[in-house]
Amino acid sequence: MVVALADIPSSEWVELVDVPDGERRARLLRLGLLDGRVECRRRIRNGPVVVRRRGTEVALGRSLAREITVERAAPDDAPR
């Protein structure tokens, strides 16, 4: 099921499905967030959503997190 990143609870693993706008998409690609699963670390009330991939945490603004669609996934270390 595809949902907005802003709606994912903490500690859930997701795969980013759609990121709007070429510039923001390119930035997330450079950060390595588009080529695999990421963990939603924190959702700060009325603030950013913090995601982690390979030990790097990135805070994404709430408005951007609402525009990014994701699918739930197993953690990177879980068997596929």
mmCIF file of C-alpha atoms in Angstrom:
data_model
loop_
_atom_site.group_PDB
_atom_site.id
_atom_site.type_symbol
_atom_site.label_atom_id
_atom_site.label_comp_id
_atom_site.label_asym_id
_atom_site.label_seq_id
_atom_site.Cartn_x
_atom_site.Cartn_y
_atom_site.Cartn_z
ATOM 1 C CA MET A 1 0.000 0.000 0.000
ATOM 2 C CA VAL A 2 1.342 3.425 -0.956
ATOM 3 C CA VAL A 3 1.096 6.225 1.659
ATOM 4 C CA ALA A 4 2.707 9.598 2.348
ATOM 5 C CA LEU A 5 6.010 9.576 4.254
ATOM 6 C CA ALA A 6 4.497 12.034 6.747
ATOM 7 C CA ASP A 7 1.995 9.319 7.785
ATOM 8 C CA ILE A 8 4.571 6.606 8.580
ATOM 9 C CA PRO A 9 5.134 5.919 12.295
ATOM 10 C CA SER A 10 8.611 5.921 13.841
ATOM 11 C CA SER A 11 10.744 2.779 13.451
ATOM 12 C CA GLU A 12 8.961 1.712 10.234
ATOM 13 C CA TRP A 13 11.033 0.778 7.183
ATOM 14 C CA VAL A 14 9.883 2.164 3.842
ATOM 15 C CA GLU A 15 10.947 2.470 0.244
ATOM 16 C CA LEU A 16 10.438 5.834 -1.425
ATOM 17 C CA VAL A 17 8.153 5.364 -4.438
ATOM 18 C CA ASP A 18 7.580 8.867 -5.760
ATOM 19 C CA VAL A 19 9.347 12.140 -5.042
ATOM 20 C CA PRO A 20 7.988 15.317 -6.647
ATOM 21 C CA ASP A 21 10.050 17.884 -8.478
ATOM 22 C CA GLY A 22 13.318 17.127 -10.234
ATOM 23 C CA GLU A 23 15.490 19.262 -7.932
ATOM 24 C CA ARG A 24 14.307 17.648 -4.711
ATOM 25 C CA ARG A 25 14.459 14.218 -6.314
ATOM 26 C CA ALA A 26 18.068 14.833 -7.375
ATOM 27 C CA ARG A 27 18.997 15.980 -3.862
ATOM 28 C CA LEU A 28 17.516 12.849 -2.253
ATOM 29 C CA LEU A 29 19.234 10.691 -4.858
ATOM 30 C CA ARG A 30 22.618 12.275 -4.006
ATOM 31 C CA LEU A 31 21.947 11.540 -0.340
ATOM 32 C CA GLY A 32 21.340 7.887 -1.230
ATOM 33 C CA LEU A 33 17.728 7.826 -0.102
ATOM 34 C CA LEU A 34 16.197 6.652 -3.377
ATOM 35 C CA ASP A 35 18.142 3.453 -3.954
ATOM 36 C CA GLY A 36 16.795 1.252 -1.172
ATOM 37 C CA ARG A 37 14.912 1.089 2.073
ATOM 38 C CA VAL A 38 15.022 3.825 4.694
ATOM 39 C CA GLU A 39 13.929 3.860 8.313
ATOM 40 C CA CYS A 40 11.541 6.505 9.579
ATOM 41 C CA ARG A 41 13.359 7.438 12.787
ATOM 42 C CA ARG A 42 11.206 10.257 14.160
ATOM 43 C CA ARG A 43 8.182 12.314 13.304
ATOM 44 C CA ILE A 44 8.508 15.612 15.088
ATOM 45 C CA ARG A 45 5.081 17.031 15.884
ATOM 46 C CA ASN A 46 4.235 19.685 13.267
ATOM 47 C CA GLY A 47 7.861 19.501 12.152
ATOM 48 C CA PRO A 48 10.208 17.410 10.038
ATOM 49 C CA VAL A 49 10.314 13.678 9.514
ATOM 50 C CA VAL A 50 13.734 12.178 10.256
ATOM 51 C CA VAL A 51 14.771 9.223 8.086
ATOM 52 C CA ARG A 52 17.911 7.074 8.271
ATOM 53 C CA ARG A 53 19.796 5.111 5.636
ATOM 54 C CA ARG A 54 23.164 3.435 6.193
ATOM 55 C CA GLY A 55 23.819 5.356 9.408
ATOM 56 C CA THR A 56 23.009 8.794 7.979
ATOM 57 C CA GLU A 57 20.002 10.669 9.327
ATOM 58 C CA VAL A 58 18.255 13.351 7.287
ATOM 59 C CA ALA A 59 15.412 15.612 8.403
ATOM 60 C CA LEU A 60 12.839 16.224 5.679
ATOM 61 C CA GLY A 61 10.391 19.087 6.079
ATOM 62 C CA ARG A 62 6.802 18.142 6.849
ATOM 63 C CA SER A 63 5.496 19.630 3.562
ATOM 64 C CA LEU A 64 8.003 17.602 1.530
ATOM 65 C CA ALA A 65 7.240 14.451 3.559
ATOM 66 C CA ARG A 66 3.563 14.867 2.655
ATOM 67 C CA GLU A 67 4.449 14.888 -1.057
ATOM 68 C CA ILE A 68 6.713 11.806 -0.953
ATOM 69 C CA THR A 69 4.890 8.513 -1.375
ATOM 70 C CA VAL A 70 6.336 5.344 0.146
ATOM 71 C CA GLU A 71 5.647 1.636 0.501
ATOM 72 C CA ARG A 72 6.289 -0.229 3.733
ATOM 73 C CA ALA A 73 9.286 -2.585 3.607
ATOM 74 C CA ALA A 74 11.299 -4.907 5.836
ATOM 75 C CA PRO A 75 14.540 -3.588 7.423
ATOM 76 C CA ASP A 76 17.740 -3.839 5.347
ATOM 77 C CA ASP A 77 19.038 -6.659 7.536
ATOM 78 C CA ALA A 78 15.800 -8.672 7.351
ATOM 79 C CA PRO A 79 15.642 -11.643 4.988
ATOM 80 C CA ARG A 80 13.835 -10.899 1.748
#
